[in-house]
Every structure is written in structure tokens, then in C-alpha cells.
Amino acid sequence: WFSGLSFPGLLSGMAVSQSVSIGAPAGAQEDIRGTVRMTECADPVAVVTEEKPAVAASASQRVSTLVKKTATQNFIPGCVTVCIGGIILVLYNTVGGVKDAFEAVSDVRDDVGVSFGAASTAFWAGTIPALVLWMTGVLKGTLKRKVVDVVYLTVLWASIGVLVHYFYELQEEVFGDGTDFLTILQKVIVDQFILNPFVAQPYFFCALRYRDVNYNCAALCETLRHPMNVAIVIAAQLVAVWCTWIPGTSLIYLMPTELQLILQNILCVFFSILLSMLSANSNGGADSVAAPTEEADQDLDEKKPGVP
């Protein structure tokens, strides 16, 4: 459920751009064509930006188009991530040194408590992917904006680490720590079909949208005044998330509870970097990603009168 990144940027909030075209229904006499552009630094909920006649594509068409786009972009990163998770799981159960290393980290987790979840998730899921994409030129913007974004994403993922720490413990308390089929199935269902759609995705959407609009509360509220567009984006996110993270979380729940967050962080960093870099390349590279401007940096220093 951490593929917040599958909504371009949700996993680590990296600069990702997606654009798709929506064609007219069969038999239409006019050429109705809208462009959906979801970008970290542009407007992911301005779903229809151009229409020749004043006729919008249906919500089902828009959802279908976005689902196909995000699923395509998630395919390779998702497959690689699941394979890496499977390899780690096999090594953990067959190689003594790997198991000892995981258990040593688990001992630190037990000593530190929830702070370990916050710090490790912030570092692996937030800071590392952001810095890698910054160094490779995928993350765009001025120096000040990049620094602000990296700090913000680190804090965001620290909060996610706290949530996941307690969520995994709650799952163990309710369903036990077994690795049988029924136990894993129950945990995955709660994870992917309750926590993900009703907590994780809406939280990620609002948090990253806030960053996308230069940390402007008024602009975020304006976005949320268009619930249909928000729902379409989140629906597309969910399908892409499920394609990768239903098998991904199944692997995570095969690990002991104290090691689940560690494996989740390892998978998260690989998925974040792969998805963001492939998405940027598929959309024409650096030029296709709308970068924050100097004016956006000025907005970070002083807000307009009356804007929080």
C-alpha cells in the first residue's frame, strides 16, 4: 500500500509526469479530445484541460485511461520489487548470515521502539529516493525547492513509519503472527482494501498535493473542492497499487512481525527509484516534468495576503 509513488510521486514524491488523451465515444460527430496531465509540480486533478466542444469525457472513461497509464508505468518497477522481495525472503530462510543481519536490526527496533519505524522509513522511503533522483537529474526545480521538498518528504515518511509500526503490531494482535495462508490472506485484505483506500491513499494525495501547490493551504482546499477529479485520481492509484503491493504485502507478512517494516522499507526504496526514473524517461525526460520556478520559491518565503 506504499505505492503512493504509483500516483506519480506517492511513494517518495519524486517528480513524475503522466499524460494521456481521452478520445470521443464511438459515433460522436465531433472530435472530443481532452488531455489529462498528472504531474508532481503541475496539477494532477485538472483532469480535462482542453476540450473542443464543451463536452467532458465520462468519469468511467477517465478512470479507465488513468488506470491503463499508471498500470503500464508500474509494471516493470512492480515486477522487479516483487522479485527482490522474493529473493530476500528466500535468503532469510536459507542463509544464516542474512537471517542474523535481519535479527540484529530487529533487536535495535525492539530497543528503540516506534522511533525506529519513523527514522528508518523516513530515511529509506523518503530521503534516499529523493536524493538519488536529485543526483540523477530526475528531480527538478531550484536548489531551494529541492531542499525543501527533500525535508518535507522525509518528515512525511517519518509519519508513515509511525503508522506502519502500529498497524503491523495491530495486525499481529488481531490475526496472530502465523504465516499460514488464511492469516496472510486476512492481513492482506485489511491492508489493501481497508487501510489503503480509506487512509493511505487519501493521506498521500493531500500531503503531496500540498507540496505540489507550493505548500499553499488555500490551493490545497481548492483542489479538494473538486471531489470527482480527486476520486478519479485515487481510483487510478489504487489499481496500480494493488497490482504491485498485493503480492508485495503478501511477502512482507511472511516475515516475522518485527522484521516486516524492515522488508517494507527495502522494497519501498527500490520501487520508488525505479518507478520515478522510468516514468520520467517515458515522458520525454527532464523537459516533460514541470519544474518549480523562481516564483514558486518566492511563494515559500512570502504568501499572498489572506492566504494561509
PDB file of C-alpha atoms in Angstrom:
ATOM      1  CA  TRP A   1       0.000   0.000   0.000  1.00  0.00           C
ATOM      2  CA  PHE A   2       3.027   2.241  -0.007  1.00  0.00           C
ATOM      3  CA  SER A   3       2.969   2.730  -3.679  1.00  0.00           C
ATOM      4  CA  GLY A   4       1.961   6.186  -3.098  1.00  0.00           C
ATOM      5  CA  LEU A   5       4.589   6.539  -5.673  1.00  0.00           C
ATOM      6  CA  SER A   6       2.368   4.933  -8.222  1.00  0.00           C
ATOM      7  CA  PHE A   7       0.418   8.125  -8.117  1.00  0.00           C
ATOM      8  CA  PRO A   8       3.365   9.895  -9.680  1.00  0.00           C
ATOM      9  CA  GLY A   9       5.251  10.690  -6.606  1.00  0.00           C
ATOM     10  CA  LEU A  10       3.246   8.892  -3.978  1.00  0.00           C
ATOM     11  CA  LEU A  11       5.878   6.526  -2.786  1.00  0.00           C
ATOM     12  CA  SER A  12       8.597   9.100  -2.480  1.00  0.00           C
ATOM     13  CA  GLY A  13       7.111  12.100  -4.046  1.00  0.00           C
ATOM     14  CA  MET A  14       9.562  12.195  -6.909  1.00  0.00           C
ATOM     15  CA  ALA A  15       8.934  14.305  -9.986  1.00  0.00           C
ATOM     16  CA  VAL A  16       6.911  12.152 -12.317  1.00  0.00           C
ATOM     17  CA  SER A  17       4.733  13.225 -15.211  1.00  0.00           C
ATOM     18  CA  GLN A  18       1.897  11.372 -16.793  1.00  0.00           C
ATOM     19  CA  SER A  19      -0.197  12.476 -19.751  1.00  0.00           C
ATOM     20  CA  VAL A  20      -2.936  10.645 -21.596  1.00  0.00           C
ATOM     21  CA  SER A  21      -5.504  11.513 -24.212  1.00  0.00           C
ATOM     22  CA  ILE A  22      -9.173  10.770 -23.938  1.00  0.00           C
ATOM     23  CA  GLY A  23     -10.908  10.122 -27.241  1.00  0.00           C
ATOM     24  CA  ALA A  24     -14.558  10.619 -28.060  1.00  0.00           C
ATOM     25  CA  PRO A  25     -17.082   7.792 -27.759  1.00  0.00           C
ATOM     26  CA  ALA A  26     -17.725   5.792 -30.906  1.00  0.00           C
ATOM     27  CA  GLY A  27     -20.146   7.508 -33.250  1.00  0.00           C
ATOM     28  CA  ALA A  28     -19.523  11.011 -31.944  1.00  0.00           C
ATOM     29  CA  GLN A  29     -19.663  13.562 -34.727  1.00  0.00           C
ATOM     30  CA  GLU A  30     -17.300  15.987 -33.090  1.00  0.00           C
ATOM     31  CA  ASP A  31     -13.684  15.196 -32.174  1.00  0.00           C
ATOM     32  CA  ILE A  32     -13.714  15.432 -28.408  1.00  0.00           C
ATOM     33  CA  ARG A  33     -10.247  15.263 -27.025  1.00  0.00           C
ATOM     34  CA  GLY A  34      -9.097  16.120 -23.534  1.00  0.00           C
ATOM     35  CA  THR A  35      -5.695  15.868 -22.009  1.00  0.00           C
ATOM     36  CA  VAL A  36      -5.128  14.540 -18.529  1.00  0.00           C
ATOM     37  CA  ARG A  37      -1.800  15.614 -17.114  1.00  0.00           C
ATOM     38  CA  MET A  38      -0.821  14.393 -13.685  1.00  0.00           C
ATOM     39  CA  THR A  39       2.458  15.836 -12.556  1.00  0.00           C
ATOM     40  CA  GLU A  40       4.149  16.379  -9.274  1.00  0.00           C
ATOM     41  CA  CYS A  41       4.687  20.037  -9.856  1.00  0.00           C
ATOM     42  CA  ALA A  42       1.736  20.736 -12.122  1.00  0.00           C
ATOM     43  CA  ASP A  43      -1.917  19.918 -11.468  1.00  0.00           C
ATOM     44  CA  PRO A  44      -2.830  16.253 -11.030  1.00  0.00           C
ATOM     45  CA  VAL A  45      -6.529  16.982 -10.648  1.00  0.00           C
ATOM     46  CA  ALA A  46      -7.040  19.331 -13.556  1.00  0.00           C
ATOM     47  CA  VAL A  47      -8.348  16.302 -15.375  1.00  0.00           C
ATOM     48  CA  VAL A  48      -9.680  17.884 -18.530  1.00  0.00           C
ATOM     49  CA  THR A  49      -7.552  20.793 -19.689  1.00  0.00           C
ATOM     50  CA  GLU A  50      -8.704  21.109 -23.285  1.00  0.00           C
ATOM     51  CA  GLU A  51     -11.974  20.309 -24.969  1.00  0.00           C
ATOM     52  CA  LYS A  52     -13.065  21.396 -28.445  1.00  0.00           C
ATOM     53  CA  PRO A  53     -16.809  21.104 -27.764  1.00  0.00           C
ATOM     54  CA  ALA A  54     -17.820  21.756 -24.178  1.00  0.00           C
ATOM     55  CA  VAL A  55     -18.351  18.078 -23.513  1.00  0.00           C
ATOM     56  CA  ALA A  56     -16.323  16.272 -20.870  1.00  0.00           C
ATOM     57  CA  ALA A  57     -15.362  12.648 -21.069  1.00  0.00           C
ATOM     58  CA  SER A  58     -17.282  10.401 -18.723  1.00  0.00           C
ATOM     59  CA  ALA A  59     -15.793   9.548 -15.339  1.00  0.00           C
ATOM     60  CA  SER A  60     -15.537   5.873 -16.319  1.00  0.00           C
ATOM     61  CA  GLN A  61     -13.517   6.759 -19.429  1.00  0.00           C
ATOM     62  CA  ARG A  62     -11.165   8.939 -17.413  1.00  0.00           C
ATOM     63  CA  VAL A  63     -10.681   6.283 -14.744  1.00  0.00           C
ATOM     64  CA  SER A  64     -10.035   3.639 -17.401  1.00  0.00           C
ATOM     65  CA  THR A  65      -7.464   5.804 -19.165  1.00  0.00           C
ATOM     66  CA  LEU A  66      -5.612   6.685 -15.979  1.00  0.00           C
ATOM     67  CA  VAL A  67      -5.656   3.079 -14.780  1.00  0.00           C
ATOM     68  CA  LYS A  68      -4.084   1.865 -18.030  1.00  0.00           C
ATOM     69  CA  LYS A  69      -1.419   4.568 -17.868  1.00  0.00           C
ATOM     70  CA  THR A  70      -0.463   4.033 -14.241  1.00  0.00           C
ATOM     71  CA  ALA A  71      -0.606   0.232 -14.545  1.00  0.00           C
ATOM     72  CA  THR A  72       1.758   0.377 -17.529  1.00  0.00           C
ATOM     73  CA  GLN A  73       4.214   2.580 -15.664  1.00  0.00           C
ATOM     74  CA  ASN A  74       4.030   0.349 -12.584  1.00  0.00           C
ATOM     75  CA  PHE A  75       4.568  -2.945 -14.410  1.00  0.00           C
ATOM     76  CA  ILE A  76       8.372  -3.113 -14.549  1.00  0.00           C
ATOM     77  CA  PRO A  77       9.038  -1.500 -11.130  1.00  0.00           C
ATOM     78  CA  GLY A  78       6.361  -3.722  -9.607  1.00  0.00           C
ATOM     79  CA  CYS A  79       7.793  -6.921 -11.065  1.00  0.00           C
ATOM     80  CA  VAL A  80      11.330  -6.007 -10.001  1.00  0.00           C
ATOM     81  CA  THR A  81      10.164  -5.089  -6.496  1.00  0.00           C
ATOM     82  CA  VAL A  82       8.261  -8.356  -6.010  1.00  0.00           C
ATOM     83  CA  CYS A  83      11.232 -10.357  -7.312  1.00  0.00           C
ATOM     84  CA  ILE A  84      13.581  -8.577  -4.909  1.00  0.00           C
ATOM     85  CA  GLY A  85      11.175  -9.269  -2.053  1.00  0.00           C
ATOM     86  CA  GLY A  86      11.023 -12.942  -3.001  1.00  0.00           C
ATOM     87  CA  ILE A  87      14.813 -13.212  -3.164  1.00  0.00           C
ATOM     88  CA  ILE A  88      15.198 -11.555   0.251  1.00  0.00           C
ATOM     89  CA  LEU A  89      12.598 -13.902   1.738  1.00  0.00           C
ATOM     90  CA  VAL A  90      14.385 -16.968   0.335  1.00  0.00           C
ATOM     91  CA  LEU A  91      17.765 -15.714   1.588  1.00  0.00           C
ATOM     92  CA  TYR A  92      16.318 -15.029   5.011  1.00  0.00           C
ATOM     93  CA  ASN A  93      15.059 -18.583   5.307  1.00  0.00           C
ATOM     94  CA  THR A  94      18.107 -20.315   3.797  1.00  0.00           C
ATOM     95  CA  VAL A  95      21.199 -18.214   4.549  1.00  0.00           C
ATOM     96  CA  GLY A  96      22.182 -17.910   8.179  1.00  0.00           C
ATOM     97  CA  GLY A  97      24.100 -14.653   7.714  1.00  0.00           C
ATOM     98  CA  VAL A  98      21.117 -12.882   6.165  1.00  0.00           C
ATOM     99  CA  LYS A  99      18.844 -14.042   8.956  1.00  0.00           C
ATOM    100  CA  ASP A 100      21.358 -12.903  11.573  1.00  0.00           C
ATOM    101  CA  ALA A 101      21.581  -9.473   9.957  1.00  0.00           C
ATOM    102  CA  PHE A 102      17.815  -9.036   9.961  1.00  0.00           C
ATOM    103  CA  GLU A 103      17.562 -10.160  13.559  1.00  0.00           C
ATOM    104  CA  ALA A 104      20.315  -7.740  14.605  1.00  0.00           C
ATOM    105  CA  VAL A 105      18.329  -4.884  13.112  1.00  0.00           C
ATOM    106  CA  SER A 106      15.233  -6.278  14.802  1.00  0.00           C
ATOM    107  CA  ASP A 107      16.996  -6.067  18.180  1.00  0.00           C
ATOM    108  CA  VAL A 108      17.639  -2.381  17.549  1.00  0.00           C
ATOM    109  CA  ARG A 109      13.984  -1.932  16.663  1.00  0.00           C
ATOM    110  CA  ASP A 110      12.926  -3.580  19.925  1.00  0.00           C
ATOM    111  CA  ASP A 111      15.227  -1.307  21.928  1.00  0.00           C
ATOM    112  CA  VAL A 112      14.236   1.935  20.195  1.00  0.00           C
ATOM    113  CA  GLY A 113      10.547   1.244  19.640  1.00  0.00           C
ATOM    114  CA  VAL A 114       8.381   3.359  17.357  1.00  0.00           C
ATOM    115  CA  SER A 115      11.234   5.806  16.789  1.00  0.00           C
ATOM    116  CA  PHE A 116      12.931   3.114  14.717  1.00  0.00           C
ATOM    117  CA  GLY A 117       9.924   2.918  12.424  1.00  0.00           C
ATOM    118  CA  ALA A 118       9.830   6.679  11.984  1.00  0.00           C
ATOM    119  CA  ALA A 119      13.566   7.104  11.372  1.00  0.00           C
ATOM    120  CA  SER A 120      14.080   4.078   9.127  1.00  0.00           C
ATOM    121  CA  THR A 121      11.058   4.749   6.937  1.00  0.00           C
ATOM    122  CA  ALA A 122      11.924   8.435   6.647  1.00  0.00           C
ATOM    123  CA  PHE A 123      15.461   7.544   5.548  1.00  0.00           C
ATOM    124  CA  TRP A 124      14.750   4.629   3.199  1.00  0.00           C
ATOM    125  CA  ALA A 125      11.432   5.702   1.685  1.00  0.00           C
ATOM    126  CA  GLY A 126      11.833   9.472   1.774  1.00  0.00           C
ATOM    127  CA  THR A 127      15.395  10.742   1.907  1.00  0.00           C
ATOM    128  CA  ILE A 128      17.279   8.128  -0.122  1.00  0.00           C
ATOM    129  CA  PRO A 129      14.945   8.036  -3.174  1.00  0.00           C
ATOM    130  CA  ALA A 130      14.718  11.842  -3.200  1.00  0.00           C
ATOM    131  CA  LEU A 131      18.489  12.272  -3.127  1.00  0.00           C
ATOM    132  CA  VAL A 132      19.073   9.612  -5.776  1.00  0.00           C
ATOM    133  CA  LEU A 133      16.616  11.245  -8.150  1.00  0.00           C
ATOM    134  CA  TRP A 134      18.078  14.656  -7.377  1.00  0.00           C
ATOM    135  CA  MET A 135      21.577  13.427  -8.258  1.00  0.00           C
ATOM    136  CA  THR A 136      20.393  11.758 -11.468  1.00  0.00           C
ATOM    137  CA  GLY A 137      18.572  14.868 -12.640  1.00  0.00           C
ATOM    138  CA  VAL A 138      15.057  13.474 -12.401  1.00  0.00           C
ATOM    139  CA  LEU A 139      14.017  15.703  -9.520  1.00  0.00           C
ATOM    140  CA  LYS A 140      13.612  19.198 -10.956  1.00  0.00           C
ATOM    141  CA  GLY A 141      13.486  22.706  -9.548  1.00  0.00           C
ATOM    142  CA  THR A 142      15.726  25.278  -7.956  1.00  0.00           C
ATOM    143  CA  LEU A 143      18.172  24.338  -5.214  1.00  0.00           C
ATOM    144  CA  LYS A 144      15.982  25.831  -2.511  1.00  0.00           C
ATOM    145  CA  ARG A 145      12.905  23.975  -3.739  1.00  0.00           C
ATOM    146  CA  LYS A 146      14.761  20.660  -3.870  1.00  0.00           C
ATOM    147  CA  VAL A 147      15.995  21.060  -0.292  1.00  0.00           C
ATOM    148  CA  VAL A 148      12.522  21.994   0.946  1.00  0.00           C
ATOM    149  CA  ASP A 149      10.971  19.012  -0.865  1.00  0.00           C
ATOM    150  CA  VAL A 150      13.526  16.534   0.479  1.00  0.00           C
ATOM    151  CA  VAL A 151      12.968  17.730   4.051  1.00  0.00           C
ATOM    152  CA  TYR A 152       9.197  17.652   3.623  1.00  0.00           C
ATOM    153  CA  LEU A 153       9.225  14.133   2.163  1.00  0.00           C
ATOM    154  CA  THR A 154      11.475  12.927   4.960  1.00  0.00           C
ATOM    155  CA  VAL A 155       9.037  14.230   7.576  1.00  0.00           C
ATOM    156  CA  LEU A 156       6.081  12.825   5.627  1.00  0.00           C
ATOM    157  CA  TRP A 157       7.592   9.356   5.522  1.00  0.00           C
ATOM    158  CA  ALA A 158       8.508   9.536   9.197  1.00  0.00           C
ATOM    159  CA  SER A 159       4.791   9.889   9.924  1.00  0.00           C
ATOM    160  CA  ILE A 160       4.107   6.897   7.671  1.00  0.00           C
ATOM    161  CA  GLY A 161       6.715   4.896   9.589  1.00  0.00           C
ATOM    162  CA  VAL A 162       4.855   5.544  12.828  1.00  0.00           C
ATOM    163  CA  LEU A 163       1.565   4.499  11.250  1.00  0.00           C
ATOM    164  CA  VAL A 164       3.003   1.288   9.809  1.00  0.00           C
ATOM    165  CA  HIS A 165       4.757   0.377  13.060  1.00  0.00           C
ATOM    166  CA  TYR A 166       1.488   0.388  14.968  1.00  0.00           C
ATOM    167  CA  PHE A 167      -0.501  -1.075  12.082  1.00  0.00           C
ATOM    168  CA  TYR A 168       1.734  -4.158  11.813  1.00  0.00           C
ATOM    169  CA  GLU A 169       1.521  -4.645  15.569  1.00  0.00           C
ATOM    170  CA  LEU A 170      -2.282  -4.345  15.402  1.00  0.00           C
ATOM    171  CA  GLN A 171      -2.399  -6.916  12.601  1.00  0.00           C
ATOM    172  CA  GLU A 172      -0.390  -9.334  14.740  1.00  0.00           C
ATOM    173  CA  GLU A 173      -2.640  -8.756  17.735  1.00  0.00           C
ATOM    174  CA  VAL A 174      -5.821  -9.368  15.743  1.00  0.00           C
ATOM    175  CA  PHE A 175      -4.714 -12.183  13.400  1.00  0.00           C
ATOM    176  CA  GLY A 176      -1.641 -13.590  15.152  1.00  0.00           C
ATOM    177  CA  ASP A 177       1.899 -13.986  13.834  1.00  0.00           C
ATOM    178  CA  GLY A 178       1.339 -17.143  11.780  1.00  0.00           C
ATOM    179  CA  THR A 179       2.431 -17.462   8.169  1.00  0.00           C
ATOM    180  CA  ASP A 180      -0.311 -19.839   7.039  1.00  0.00           C
ATOM    181  CA  PHE A 181      -2.447 -18.970   4.010  1.00  0.00           C
ATOM    182  CA  LEU A 182      -5.530 -17.809   5.937  1.00  0.00           C
ATOM    183  CA  THR A 183      -3.563 -15.493   8.241  1.00  0.00           C
ATOM    184  CA  ILE A 184      -1.686 -13.896   5.336  1.00  0.00           C
ATOM    185  CA  LEU A 185      -4.915 -13.510   3.361  1.00  0.00           C
ATOM    186  CA  GLN A 186      -6.691 -11.748   6.217  1.00  0.00           C
ATOM    187  CA  LYS A 187      -3.808  -9.340   6.754  1.00  0.00           C
ATOM    188  CA  VAL A 188      -3.515  -8.506   3.059  1.00  0.00           C
ATOM    189  CA  ILE A 189      -7.269  -7.852   2.792  1.00  0.00           C
ATOM    190  CA  VAL A 190      -7.235  -5.431   5.729  1.00  0.00           C
ATOM    191  CA  ASP A 191      -4.041  -3.802   4.466  1.00  0.00           C
ATOM    192  CA  GLN A 192      -5.025  -3.373   0.816  1.00  0.00           C
ATOM    193  CA  PHE A 193      -8.791  -2.976   0.938  1.00  0.00           C
ATOM    194  CA  ILE A 194      -9.378  -1.076   4.190  1.00  0.00           C
ATOM    195  CA  LEU A 195      -6.264   0.828   5.245  1.00  0.00           C
ATOM    196  CA  ASN A 196      -5.096   1.610   1.720  1.00  0.00           C
ATOM    197  CA  PRO A 197      -8.214   3.145   0.113  1.00  0.00           C
ATOM    198  CA  PHE A 198      -9.592   4.839   3.221  1.00  0.00           C
ATOM    199  CA  VAL A 199      -6.418   6.038   4.953  1.00  0.00           C
ATOM    200  CA  ALA A 200      -3.195   5.676   2.977  1.00  0.00           C
ATOM    201  CA  GLN A 201      -4.141   6.966  -0.465  1.00  0.00           C
ATOM    202  CA  PRO A 202      -6.207   9.974   0.702  1.00  0.00           C
ATOM    203  CA  TYR A 203      -3.430  10.919   3.143  1.00  0.00           C
ATOM    204  CA  PHE A 204      -0.754  10.669   0.470  1.00  0.00           C
ATOM    205  CA  PHE A 205      -2.857  12.579  -2.016  1.00  0.00           C
ATOM    206  CA  CYS A 206      -3.395  15.513   0.339  1.00  0.00           C
ATOM    207  CA  ALA A 207       0.194  15.540   1.598  1.00  0.00           C
ATOM    208  CA  LEU A 208       1.749  15.535  -1.859  1.00  0.00           C
ATOM    209  CA  ARG A 209      -0.828  17.858  -3.327  1.00  0.00           C
ATOM    210  CA  TYR A 210       0.098  20.345  -0.589  1.00  0.00           C
ATOM    211  CA  ARG A 211       3.695  20.171  -1.764  1.00  0.00           C
ATOM    212  CA  ASP A 212       2.698  20.422  -5.431  1.00  0.00           C
ATOM    213  CA  VAL A 213       0.898  23.722  -4.847  1.00  0.00           C
ATOM    214  CA  ASN A 214       3.956  25.236  -3.123  1.00  0.00           C
ATOM    215  CA  TYR A 215       2.721  24.453   0.401  1.00  0.00           C
ATOM    216  CA  ASN A 216      -0.324  26.687  -0.011  1.00  0.00           C
ATOM    217  CA  CYS A 217      -3.280  25.641   2.142  1.00  0.00           C
ATOM    218  CA  ALA A 218      -5.773  27.686   0.126  1.00  0.00           C
ATOM    219  CA  ALA A 219      -4.729  25.982  -3.109  1.00  0.00           C
ATOM    220  CA  LEU A 220      -5.000  22.565  -1.465  1.00  0.00           C
ATOM    221  CA  CYS A 221      -8.519  23.366  -0.288  1.00  0.00           C
ATOM    222  CA  GLU A 222      -9.407  24.478  -3.813  1.00  0.00           C
ATOM    223  CA  THR A 223      -8.257  21.095  -5.130  1.00  0.00           C
ATOM    224  CA  LEU A 224     -10.427  19.277  -2.612  1.00  0.00           C
ATOM    225  CA  ARG A 225     -13.458  21.250  -3.800  1.00  0.00           C
ATOM    226  CA  HIS A 226     -13.441  19.006  -6.889  1.00  0.00           C
ATOM    227  CA  PRO A 227     -14.135  15.602  -5.315  1.00  0.00           C
ATOM    228  CA  MET A 228     -14.884  13.851  -8.608  1.00  0.00           C
ATOM    229  CA  ASN A 229     -11.461  14.639 -10.045  1.00  0.00           C
ATOM    230  CA  VAL A 230      -9.790  13.658  -6.771  1.00  0.00           C
ATOM    231  CA  ALA A 231     -11.729  10.384  -6.712  1.00  0.00           C
ATOM    232  CA  ILE A 232     -10.687   9.604 -10.298  1.00  0.00           C
ATOM    233  CA  VAL A 233      -7.007  10.099  -9.492  1.00  0.00           C
ATOM    234  CA  ILE A 234      -7.221   8.000  -6.309  1.00  0.00           C
ATOM    235  CA  ALA A 235      -9.126   5.233  -8.141  1.00  0.00           C
ATOM    236  CA  ALA A 236      -6.347   5.021 -10.698  1.00  0.00           C
ATOM    237  CA  GLN A 237      -3.772   4.967  -7.915  1.00  0.00           C
ATOM    238  CA  LEU A 238      -5.493   2.092  -6.165  1.00  0.00           C
ATOM    239  CA  VAL A 239      -5.500  -0.225  -9.162  1.00  0.00           C
ATOM    240  CA  ALA A 240      -1.802   0.392  -9.768  1.00  0.00           C
ATOM    241  CA  VAL A 241      -1.066  -0.079  -6.071  1.00  0.00           C
ATOM    242  CA  TRP A 242      -2.929  -3.370  -5.919  1.00  0.00           C
ATOM    243  CA  CYS A 243      -1.097  -4.788  -8.942  1.00  0.00           C
ATOM    244  CA  THR A 244       2.242  -4.410  -7.163  1.00  0.00           C
ATOM    245  CA  TRP A 245       1.541  -4.433  -3.471  1.00  0.00           C
ATOM    246  CA  ILE A 246      -0.942  -7.255  -3.053  1.00  0.00           C
ATOM    247  CA  PRO A 247       1.908  -9.691  -3.853  1.00  0.00           C
ATOM    248  CA  GLY A 248       4.350  -7.312  -2.144  1.00  0.00           C
ATOM    249  CA  THR A 249       2.497  -7.224   1.158  1.00  0.00           C
ATOM    250  CA  SER A 250       1.986 -10.984   0.976  1.00  0.00           C
ATOM    251  CA  LEU A 251       5.772 -11.350   1.019  1.00  0.00           C
ATOM    252  CA  ILE A 252       6.061  -8.841   3.862  1.00  0.00           C
ATOM    253  CA  TYR A 253       3.565 -10.758   6.011  1.00  0.00           C
ATOM    254  CA  LEU A 254       5.561 -13.961   5.505  1.00  0.00           C
ATOM    255  CA  MET A 255       8.265 -12.350   7.662  1.00  0.00           C
ATOM    256  CA  PRO A 256       8.102 -12.186  11.463  1.00  0.00           C
ATOM    257  CA  THR A 257       6.274  -9.063  12.673  1.00  0.00           C
ATOM    258  CA  GLU A 258       9.428  -7.389  13.975  1.00  0.00           C
ATOM    259  CA  LEU A 259      11.030  -7.711  10.515  1.00  0.00           C
ATOM    260  CA  GLN A 260       8.082  -6.672   8.369  1.00  0.00           C
ATOM    261  CA  LEU A 261       8.796  -2.941   8.467  1.00  0.00           C
ATOM    262  CA  ILE A 262      12.435  -3.582   7.536  1.00  0.00           C
ATOM    263  CA  LEU A 263      11.473  -5.551   4.420  1.00  0.00           C
ATOM    264  CA  GLN A 264       8.837  -2.973   3.539  1.00  0.00           C
ATOM    265  CA  ASN A 265      11.454  -0.205   3.613  1.00  0.00           C
ATOM    266  CA  ILE A 266      13.848  -2.187   1.407  1.00  0.00           C
ATOM    267  CA  LEU A 267      11.149  -2.827  -1.192  1.00  0.00           C
ATOM    268  CA  CYS A 268       9.958   0.756  -0.968  1.00  0.00           C
ATOM    269  CA  VAL A 269      13.286   2.318  -1.904  1.00  0.00           C
ATOM    270  CA  PHE A 270      13.702   0.101  -4.986  1.00  0.00           C
ATOM    271  CA  PHE A 271      10.142   0.669  -6.154  1.00  0.00           C
ATOM    272  CA  SER A 272      10.339   4.441  -5.651  1.00  0.00           C
ATOM    273  CA  ILE A 273      13.533   4.938  -7.639  1.00  0.00           C
ATOM    274  CA  LEU A 274      12.621   2.565 -10.469  1.00  0.00           C
ATOM    275  CA  LEU A 275       9.108   3.934 -10.975  1.00  0.00           C
ATOM    276  CA  SER A 276      10.142   7.572 -10.888  1.00  0.00           C
ATOM    277  CA  MET A 277      13.078   7.177 -13.279  1.00  0.00           C
ATOM    278  CA  LEU A 278      11.128   5.041 -15.766  1.00  0.00           C
ATOM    279  CA  SER A 279       8.160   7.415 -15.668  1.00  0.00           C
ATOM    280  CA  ALA A 280      10.341  10.445 -16.335  1.00  0.00           C
ATOM    281  CA  ASN A 281      12.122   8.704 -19.213  1.00  0.00           C
ATOM    282  CA  SER A 282       8.868   7.537 -20.784  1.00  0.00           C
ATOM    283  CA  ASN A 283       7.552  11.091 -20.798  1.00  0.00           C
ATOM    284  CA  GLY A 284      10.446  12.662 -22.576  1.00  0.00           C
ATOM    285  CA  GLY A 285      12.918  13.054 -19.773  1.00  0.00           C
ATOM    286  CA  ALA A 286      13.616  16.200 -17.848  1.00  0.00           C
ATOM    287  CA  ASP A 287      11.686  18.551 -20.095  1.00  0.00           C
ATOM    288  CA  SER A 288       8.427  16.719 -19.539  1.00  0.00           C
ATOM    289  CA  VAL A 289       8.467  17.297 -15.794  1.00  0.00           C
ATOM    290  CA  ALA A 290       7.076  20.635 -14.773  1.00  0.00           C
ATOM    291  CA  ALA A 291       9.735  22.098 -12.533  1.00  0.00           C
ATOM    292  CA  PRO A 292       9.108  24.643  -9.779  1.00  0.00           C
ATOM    293  CA  THR A 293      10.109  28.133 -10.831  1.00  0.00           C
ATOM    294  CA  GLU A 294      11.751  31.028  -9.050  1.00  0.00           C
ATOM    295  CA  GLU A 295       8.253  32.422  -8.478  1.00  0.00           C
ATOM    296  CA  ALA A 296       7.335  29.204  -6.695  1.00  0.00           C
ATOM    297  CA  ASP A 297      10.352  29.642  -4.427  1.00  0.00           C
ATOM    298  CA  GLN A 298       9.241  33.180  -3.640  1.00  0.00           C
ATOM    299  CA  ASP A 299       5.875  31.755  -2.597  1.00  0.00           C
ATOM    300  CA  LEU A 300       7.701  29.720   0.027  1.00  0.00           C
ATOM    301  CA  ASP A 301       9.116  32.929   1.515  1.00  0.00           C
ATOM    302  CA  GLU A 302       6.058  35.128   1.483  1.00  0.00           C
ATOM    303  CA  LYS A 303       2.445  34.197   0.938  1.00  0.00           C
ATOM    304  CA  LYS A 304      -0.124  36.439  -0.695  1.00  0.00           C
ATOM    305  CA  PRO A 305      -2.300  38.441   1.691  1.00  0.00           C
ATOM    306  CA  GLY A 306      -5.120  36.366   3.051  1.00  0.00           C
ATOM    307  CA  VAL A 307      -3.581  33.047   2.003  1.00  0.00           C
ATOM    308  CA  PRO A 308      -2.569  30.737   4.902  1.00  0.00           C
TER     309      PRO A 308
END
